[in-house]
């Protein structure tokens, strides 16, 4: 006799949820890129067929993406072929940058996770991270997205405490923050420093689109090996958002920090904002982003410093910490540093 009944087994529903949430992460990243999330932010319901026709998209694929998002409560499907925001839409919309960062920025690493663990596949130099393929453009775009939601308000308030003439941004990514800093202040100039070629291209295009090419320059350079240049001479405010950990290990970071007053001879203030290592108790309660940030950097052989390690290093190199402001990204702080004379 053939039985058509499913064989019940413990944990099957939870495993299915786990599987569907992995798919949901990829679907969320895609729906974001395709502009569907943006539409659903502005409209109560969107017809999938007309959305696909309007954007020249393969309808069956988009319908399946919507089903994957419905399975994780981000969207709701209606019987007449429309999608509506689901219970988790507002939160997912706010946090969509993290998904873009993970899926598009680190997708190749996730696919090759096991390969990267095998010692035979790893480079002899522990500081060589080139064996990992990251997508700089998407990491920059994602940083711009979650930065706008969870960082920029804090930065504006802190920056406004003291006037400045020229701002530099180490690891400027898409240059969004620099564009805000310069665009909102008539006499201010800016310089972005970025190592990734794709991000440099994106930053230059964004600066041009903002009409600020005469006041912001983007330098393609490695922040760990900077030399003095004319563009850096009048920089009095230095910023760095979410790349400070790339300066480590400690001896290298120490050397970079010690060299800042030489590379930027007019420097007065340094706002260093980064995610740091922090214990969150039960691993199941870890907030969004943290585990992925730790895992991706562990694979690249990067040990993320704690806030205490940062503070000890600032003290050692003569940077006075005038304030440490927690921001909306888990385990992340803006350190407001002053150059001691
Ligand atoms: C997580 S992204 C953050 C981008 C931007 N600061 C933001 O907050 O949106 C880190 C950026 O730092 C850049 N970066 C990493 N190491 C660097 C280095 N040694 N020199 C210059 N840029 C670097 C990366 O290419 C990337 O664009």
CSV table of C-alpha atoms and ligand atoms in Angstrom, one decimal:
chain,number,residue,atom,x,y,z
A,1,UNK,CA,0.0,0.0,0.0
A,2,UNK,CA,1.3,3.5,-0.8
A,3,UNK,CA,0.8,6.2,1.8
A,4,UNK,CA,0.5,9.8,0.7
A,5,UNK,CA,0.7,11.2,4.2
A,6,UNK,CA,3.7,13.2,5.1
A,7,UNK,CA,5.9,11.6,7.8
A,8,UNK,CA,6.0,13.9,10.8
A,9,UNK,CA,9.4,14.6,12.2
A,10,UNK,CA,10.6,16.8,15.0
A,11,UNK,CA,11.8,20.2,14.1
A,12,UNK,CA,10.6,20.0,10.5
A,13,UNK,CA,8.5,23.2,10.7
A,14,UNK,CA,11.4,25.1,12.3
A,15,UNK,CA,13.8,23.8,9.6
A,16,UNK,CA,11.4,24.9,6.9
A,17,UNK,CA,11.2,28.4,8.5
A,18,UNK,CA,15.0,28.5,8.6
A,19,UNK,CA,15.2,27.5,4.9
A,20,UNK,CA,12.5,30.0,4.0
A,21,UNK,CA,14.2,32.8,5.9
A,22,UNK,CA,17.5,32.2,3.9
A,23,UNK,CA,15.4,32.5,0.7
A,24,UNK,CA,13.6,35.5,2.2
A,25,UNK,CA,16.9,37.3,2.7
A,26,UNK,CA,17.9,36.9,-1.0
A,27,UNK,CA,14.3,37.8,-2.0
A,28,UNK,CA,14.4,41.0,0.1
A,29,UNK,CA,17.7,42.1,-1.4
A,30,UNK,CA,16.3,41.5,-4.9
A,31,UNK,CA,13.0,43.2,-4.3
A,32,UNK,CA,14.9,46.2,-2.9
A,33,UNK,CA,17.1,46.4,-6.0
A,34,UNK,CA,14.2,46.0,-8.4
A,35,UNK,CA,12.4,49.0,-6.8
A,36,UNK,CA,9.5,46.9,-5.5
A,37,UNK,CA,10.1,47.8,-1.8
A,38,UNK,CA,10.2,51.5,-2.7
A,39,UNK,CA,6.9,51.2,-4.6
A,40,UNK,CA,5.2,49.5,-1.6
A,41,UNK,CA,6.5,52.1,0.7
A,42,UNK,CA,4.5,54.7,-1.3
A,43,UNK,CA,1.5,52.7,-2.5
A,44,UNK,CA,-0.9,50.4,-0.5
A,45,UNK,CA,-0.8,47.7,-3.1
A,46,UNK,CA,1.1,46.9,-6.3
A,47,UNK,CA,0.0,44.8,-9.2
A,48,UNK,CA,2.9,42.4,-10.0
A,49,UNK,CA,2.1,42.0,-13.7
A,50,UNK,CA,1.9,45.8,-14.3
A,51,UNK,CA,5.1,46.3,-12.2
A,52,UNK,CA,6.9,43.7,-14.3
A,53,UNK,CA,5.7,45.2,-17.6
A,54,UNK,CA,6.7,48.7,-16.4
A,55,UNK,CA,10.2,47.6,-15.5
A,56,UNK,CA,10.8,45.0,-18.2
A,57,UNK,CA,11.0,42.1,-15.7
A,58,UNK,CA,10.3,38.4,-15.9
A,59,UNK,CA,7.0,38.0,-14.2
A,60,UNK,CA,7.3,34.4,-13.0
A,61,UNK,CA,10.6,35.3,-11.2
A,62,UNK,CA,9.1,38.3,-9.5
A,63,UNK,CA,6.0,36.4,-8.4
A,64,UNK,CA,8.2,33.8,-6.8
A,65,UNK,CA,10.3,36.5,-5.1
A,66,UNK,CA,7.0,37.9,-3.7
A,67,UNK,CA,5.9,34.4,-2.5
A,68,UNK,CA,9.2,34.0,-0.7
A,69,UNK,CA,8.7,37.4,1.0
A,70,UNK,CA,5.1,36.4,1.8
A,71,UNK,CA,6.5,33.3,3.5
A,72,UNK,CA,8.4,35.5,5.9
A,73,UNK,CA,5.6,38.0,6.5
A,74,UNK,CA,7.3,40.9,4.6
A,75,UNK,CA,4.6,41.0,1.9
A,76,UNK,CA,1.0,39.7,1.5
A,77,UNK,CA,-0.3,38.3,-1.7
A,78,UNK,CA,-3.9,39.1,-2.8
A,79,UNK,CA,-6.0,36.7,-4.9
A,80,UNK,CA,-6.1,39.3,-7.8
A,81,UNK,CA,-2.3,39.3,-8.3
A,82,UNK,CA,-1.4,42.2,-6.2
A,83,UNK,CA,1.1,42.5,-3.3
A,84,UNK,CA,0.7,44.5,-0.2
A,85,UNK,CA,3.0,45.3,2.7
A,86,UNK,CA,3.0,42.5,5.3
A,87,UNK,CA,3.4,42.6,9.0
A,88,UNK,CA,7.2,42.9,8.8
A,89,UNK,CA,7.3,45.3,5.9
A,90,UNK,CA,8.1,48.5,7.7
A,91,UNK,CA,11.0,47.0,9.7
A,92,UNK,CA,12.3,45.1,6.7
A,93,UNK,CA,12.2,48.3,4.6
A,94,UNK,CA,14.2,50.1,7.3
A,95,UNK,CA,16.7,47.3,7.5
A,96,UNK,CA,17.0,46.5,3.8
A,97,UNK,CA,20.5,47.8,3.6
A,98,UNK,CA,21.8,44.9,5.8
A,99,UNK,CA,20.3,42.4,3.4
A,100,UNK,CA,21.9,44.1,0.4
A,101,UNK,CA,25.2,44.1,2.3
A,102,UNK,CA,25.0,40.4,3.1
A,103,UNK,CA,23.5,39.0,-0.1
A,104,UNK,CA,25.1,41.2,-2.8
A,105,UNK,CA,28.2,42.4,-0.9
A,106,UNK,CA,29.2,39.0,0.5
A,107,UNK,CA,27.2,36.5,-1.6
A,108,UNK,CA,30.3,35.0,-3.1
A,109,UNK,CA,31.8,34.5,0.3
A,110,UNK,CA,28.6,32.8,1.6
A,111,UNK,CA,28.6,30.5,-1.4
A,112,UNK,CA,32.3,29.6,-0.8
A,113,UNK,CA,32.2,29.5,3.0
A,114,UNK,CA,33.4,25.9,3.4
A,115,UNK,CA,36.2,26.5,0.8
A,116,UNK,CA,37.4,29.6,2.7
A,117,UNK,CA,37.7,27.5,5.9
A,118,UNK,CA,40.1,25.0,4.4
A,119,UNK,CA,43.7,26.0,5.3
A,120,UNK,CA,44.9,24.8,2.0
A,121,UNK,CA,42.8,27.5,0.3
A,122,UNK,CA,43.9,30.4,2.5
A,123,UNK,CA,46.9,32.7,1.7
A,124,UNK,CA,50.1,32.4,3.7
A,125,UNK,CA,49.9,36.1,4.7
A,126,UNK,CA,47.2,36.4,7.3
A,127,UNK,CA,46.6,40.0,6.3
A,128,UNK,CA,46.0,39.1,2.7
A,129,UNK,CA,42.2,39.5,2.2
A,130,UNK,CA,42.3,39.3,-1.6
A,131,UNK,CA,41.2,35.6,-1.6
A,132,UNK,CA,37.7,36.8,-0.6
A,133,UNK,CA,35.6,38.3,-3.4
A,134,UNK,CA,33.5,41.2,-1.9
A,135,UNK,CA,31.4,43.4,-4.1
A,136,UNK,CA,32.5,46.9,-3.2
A,137,UNK,CA,29.8,48.7,-5.1
A,138,UNK,CA,27.0,46.9,-3.1
A,139,UNK,CA,28.8,47.2,0.2
A,140,UNK,CA,29.0,50.9,-0.5
A,141,UNK,CA,25.4,51.2,-1.6
A,142,UNK,CA,24.3,49.2,1.5
A,143,UNK,CA,26.3,51.4,3.8
A,144,UNK,CA,24.7,54.4,2.3
A,145,UNK,CA,21.2,52.9,2.9
A,146,UNK,CA,21.6,51.8,6.5
A,147,UNK,CA,23.8,54.9,7.2
A,148,UNK,CA,21.0,57.2,6.2
A,149,UNK,CA,18.7,55.5,8.7
A,150,UNK,CA,20.9,54.8,11.6
A,151,UNK,CA,23.9,57.1,11.4
A,152,UNK,CA,23.4,60.4,9.6
A,153,UNK,CA,21.2,62.1,12.2
A,154,UNK,CA,23.8,61.4,14.9
A,155,UNK,CA,26.6,62.7,12.6
A,156,UNK,CA,24.8,66.0,11.8
A,157,UNK,CA,24.3,66.7,15.5
A,158,UNK,CA,27.9,65.9,16.4
A,159,UNK,CA,29.4,67.7,13.4
A,160,UNK,CA,27.4,70.9,14.1
A,161,UNK,CA,29.2,71.3,17.5
A,162,UNK,CA,32.3,72.7,15.8
A,163,UNK,CA,32.7,74.5,12.5
A,164,UNK,CA,35.1,73.0,9.9
A,165,UNK,CA,36.4,74.0,6.5
A,166,UNK,CA,37.5,70.8,4.8
A,167,UNK,CA,36.2,67.3,5.6
A,168,UNK,CA,38.0,64.1,4.6
A,169,UNK,CA,36.3,60.7,4.7
A,170,UNK,CA,38.4,57.6,5.0
A,171,UNK,CA,36.7,54.7,3.2
A,172,UNK,CA,34.1,57.0,1.8
A,173,UNK,CA,32.2,54.3,-0.1
A,174,UNK,CA,29.4,55.9,-2.2
A,175,UNK,CA,30.4,59.3,-0.7
A,176,UNK,CA,26.8,60.0,0.6
A,177,UNK,CA,28.0,61.3,3.9
A,178,UNK,CA,30.6,63.6,2.3
A,179,UNK,CA,27.9,64.9,-0.1
A,180,UNK,CA,25.7,65.7,2.9
A,181,UNK,CA,28.5,67.4,4.9
A,182,UNK,CA,29.6,69.6,2.0
A,183,UNK,CA,26.3,70.1,0.2
A,184,UNK,CA,24.6,71.6,3.3
A,185,UNK,CA,27.5,74.1,3.9
A,186,UNK,CA,28.4,76.7,1.3
A,187,UNK,CA,32.1,77.3,2.0
A,188,UNK,CA,33.1,73.7,3.0
A,189,UNK,CA,35.1,71.3,0.8
A,190,UNK,CA,35.5,67.6,1.0
A,191,UNK,CA,37.8,64.8,0.0
A,192,UNK,CA,36.9,61.1,-0.1
A,193,UNK,CA,39.5,58.4,0.2
A,194,UNK,CA,38.5,54.9,-1.1
A,195,UNK,CA,40.4,51.8,-2.0
A,196,UNK,CA,37.8,49.9,-4.0
A,197,UNK,CA,37.7,50.9,-7.7
A,198,UNK,CA,33.9,50.2,-8.1
A,199,UNK,CA,33.2,52.3,-5.0
A,200,UNK,CA,35.4,55.1,-6.3
A,201,UNK,CA,33.5,55.2,-9.6
A,202,UNK,CA,30.1,55.2,-7.7
A,203,UNK,CA,31.4,58.0,-5.4
A,204,UNK,CA,32.5,60.1,-8.3
A,205,UNK,CA,29.2,59.6,-10.1
A,206,UNK,CA,27.3,60.5,-7.0
A,207,UNK,CA,29.4,63.6,-6.4
A,208,UNK,CA,28.9,64.8,-10.0
A,209,UNK,CA,25.1,64.1,-9.8
A,210,UNK,CA,24.9,66.2,-6.6
A,211,UNK,CA,26.6,69.1,-8.6
A,212,UNK,CA,29.6,69.1,-6.1
A,213,UNK,CA,32.5,68.0,-8.3
A,214,UNK,CA,34.1,71.4,-7.8
A,215,UNK,CA,34.1,71.0,-4.0
A,216,UNK,CA,34.5,67.3,-3.4
A,217,UNK,CA,37.4,65.1,-4.8
A,218,UNK,CA,37.6,61.4,-4.5
A,219,UNK,CA,41.0,59.9,-4.2
A,220,UNK,CA,41.6,56.3,-5.0
A,221,UNK,CA,44.0,55.3,-2.3
A,222,UNK,CA,44.7,52.9,0.6
A,223,UNK,CA,44.0,54.6,3.9
A,224,UNK,CA,46.7,52.4,5.5
A,225,UNK,CA,49.4,53.8,3.2
A,226,UNK,CA,48.6,57.5,2.8
A,227,UNK,CA,51.1,60.2,1.9
A,228,UNK,CA,50.7,63.9,2.3
A,229,UNK,CA,49.0,65.5,-0.7
A,230,UNK,CA,47.8,69.1,-1.5
A,231,UNK,CA,44.1,68.0,-1.2
A,232,UNK,CA,44.8,66.9,2.4
A,233,UNK,CA,46.6,70.1,3.6
A,234,UNK,CA,43.6,72.0,4.8
A,235,UNK,CA,41.6,69.0,6.1
A,236,UNK,CA,40.5,69.9,9.7
A,237,UNK,CA,37.7,67.3,10.1
A,238,UNK,CA,38.5,63.7,9.4
A,239,UNK,CA,35.7,61.0,9.4
A,240,UNK,CA,35.7,57.3,8.9
A,241,UNK,CA,32.5,55.2,8.9
A,242,UNK,CA,32.5,51.5,9.1
A,243,UNK,CA,36.1,50.9,7.9
A,244,UNK,CA,38.1,51.5,11.1
A,245,UNK,CA,38.4,47.7,11.7
A,246,UNK,CA,40.0,47.4,8.2
A,247,UNK,CA,43.0,49.4,9.7
A,248,UNK,CA,43.7,46.6,12.2
A,249,UNK,CA,45.7,44.5,13.2
A,250,UNK,CA,46.7,46.8,16.1
A,251,UNK,CA,50.3,47.6,15.1
A,252,UNK,CA,49.1,48.7,11.6
A,253,UNK,CA,46.2,50.7,13.0
A,254,UNK,CA,48.5,52.3,15.5
A,255,UNK,CA,50.9,53.4,12.7
A,256,UNK,CA,48.0,54.8,10.7
A,257,UNK,CA,46.6,56.8,13.6
A,258,UNK,CA,50.0,58.1,14.6
A,259,UNK,CA,50.5,59.2,11.0
A,260,UNK,CA,47.3,61.2,10.7
A,261,UNK,CA,48.7,64.6,11.9
A,262,UNK,CA,51.5,64.2,9.3
A,263,UNK,CA,49.2,63.3,6.4
A,264,UNK,CA,46.6,65.9,7.5
A,265,UNK,CA,48.6,68.7,9.0
A,266,UNK,CA,45.6,70.9,9.8
A,267,UNK,CA,43.6,68.2,11.5
A,268,UNK,CA,41.7,69.1,14.6
A,269,UNK,CA,38.9,66.5,14.9
A,270,UNK,CA,38.5,62.9,13.9
A,271,UNK,CA,35.0,61.2,14.0
A,272,UNK,CA,35.6,57.4,13.9
A,273,UNK,CA,32.5,55.4,13.7
A,274,UNK,CA,32.6,51.6,13.6
A,275,UNK,CA,31.0,48.4,14.7
A,276,UNK,CA,33.0,46.8,17.5
A,277,UNK,CA,33.1,43.4,19.1
A,278,UNK,CA,30.7,43.0,21.9
A,279,UNK,CA,29.2,40.2,23.9
A,280,UNK,CA,25.4,39.9,23.4
A,281,UNK,CA,24.7,37.1,25.9
A,282,UNK,CA,22.7,34.2,24.4
A,283,UNK,CA,23.7,34.0,20.8
A,284,UNK,CA,20.1,33.5,19.8
A,285,UNK,CA,19.3,37.0,21.0
A,286,UNK,CA,22.1,38.6,18.8
A,287,UNK,CA,20.7,41.7,17.0
A,288,UNK,CA,20.6,42.0,13.2
A,289,UNK,CA,23.9,42.4,11.4
A,290,UNK,CA,26.3,41.5,14.3
A,291,UNK,CA,26.8,37.8,13.6
A,292,UNK,CA,27.2,38.3,9.9
A,293,UNK,CA,29.7,41.2,10.5
A,294,UNK,CA,31.7,38.9,12.8
A,295,UNK,CA,31.5,35.9,10.5
A,296,UNK,CA,32.5,37.7,7.3
A,297,UNK,CA,35.5,39.3,9.0
A,298,UNK,CA,36.5,36.1,10.8
A,299,UNK,CA,36.7,34.5,7.4
A,300,UNK,CA,38.9,37.3,6.1
A,301,UNK,CA,41.1,36.8,9.1
A,302,UNK,CA,40.1,40.1,10.6
A,303,UNK,CA,39.7,40.3,14.4
A,304,UNK,CA,37.2,43.0,15.2
A,305,UNK,CA,38.4,45.2,18.1
A,306,UNK,CA,36.2,45.9,21.2
A,307,UNK,CA,35.3,49.5,22.1
A,308,UNK,CA,37.8,49.2,25.0
A,309,UNK,CA,40.6,48.2,22.6
A,310,UNK,CA,39.8,51.2,20.5
A,311,UNK,CA,39.8,53.5,23.5
A,312,UNK,CA,43.2,52.1,24.8
A,313,UNK,CA,44.7,52.6,21.3
A,314,UNK,CA,43.4,56.2,21.1
A,315,UNK,CA,45.0,57.0,24.4
A,316,UNK,CA,48.3,55.4,23.4
A,317,UNK,CA,48.6,57.5,20.1
A,318,UNK,CA,47.5,60.8,21.8
A,319,UNK,CA,44.0,61.0,20.4
A,320,UNK,CA,41.8,62.5,23.1
A,321,UNK,CA,38.3,60.9,23.1
A,322,UNK,CA,35.9,63.8,23.7
A,323,UNK,CA,32.8,61.6,23.4
A,324,UNK,CA,31.6,58.1,22.5
A,325,UNK,CA,28.1,58.1,21.0
A,326,UNK,CA,26.2,54.9,20.4
A,327,UNK,CA,24.2,54.8,17.2
A,328,UNK,CA,21.3,52.8,15.8
A,329,UNK,CA,23.4,50.0,14.3
A,330,UNK,CA,24.0,47.3,16.9
A,331,UNK,CA,27.4,47.4,18.6
A,332,UNK,CA,28.4,50.6,16.9
A,333,UNK,CA,29.8,53.8,18.2
A,334,UNK,CA,31.0,57.2,17.0
A,335,UNK,CA,34.2,58.2,18.8
A,336,UNK,CA,34.7,61.9,18.8
A,337,UNK,CA,38.5,62.3,18.8
A,338,UNK,CA,40.6,65.4,19.2
A,339,UNK,CA,44.2,65.8,18.0
A,340,UNK,CA,46.3,66.7,21.0
A,341,UNK,CA,48.8,69.5,20.5
B,1,LIG,C1,31.4,49.2,5.0
B,1,LIG,S1,31.9,50.3,3.8
B,1,LIG,C2,31.4,51.9,4.4
B,1,LIG,C3,31.3,53.0,3.4
B,1,LIG,C4,31.0,54.4,3.9
B,1,LIG,N1,32.0,54.8,4.8
B,1,LIG,C5,29.6,54.4,4.6
B,1,LIG,O1,29.6,54.5,5.8
B,1,LIG,O2,28.6,54.3,3.9
B,1,LIG,C6,33.7,50.4,4.1
B,1,LIG,C7,34.4,51.1,3.0
B,1,LIG,O3,35.8,51.3,3.3
B,1,LIG,C8,36.5,51.0,2.1
B,1,LIG,N2,37.9,50.6,2.6
B,1,LIG,C9,38.2,49.4,3.2
B,1,LIG,N3,39.6,49.4,3.5
B,1,LIG,C10,40.1,50.6,3.0
B,1,LIG,C11,41.4,51.1,3.0
B,1,LIG,N4,42.4,50.5,3.5
B,1,LIG,N5,41.5,52.3,2.4
B,1,LIG,C12,40.5,53.0,1.8
B,1,LIG,N6,39.2,52.5,1.8
B,1,LIG,C13,39.0,51.3,2.4
B,1,LIG,C14,35.8,49.9,1.5
B,1,LIG,O4,36.1,49.7,0.1
B,1,LIG,C15,34.3,50.3,1.7
B,1,LIG,O5,33.9,51.2,0.6
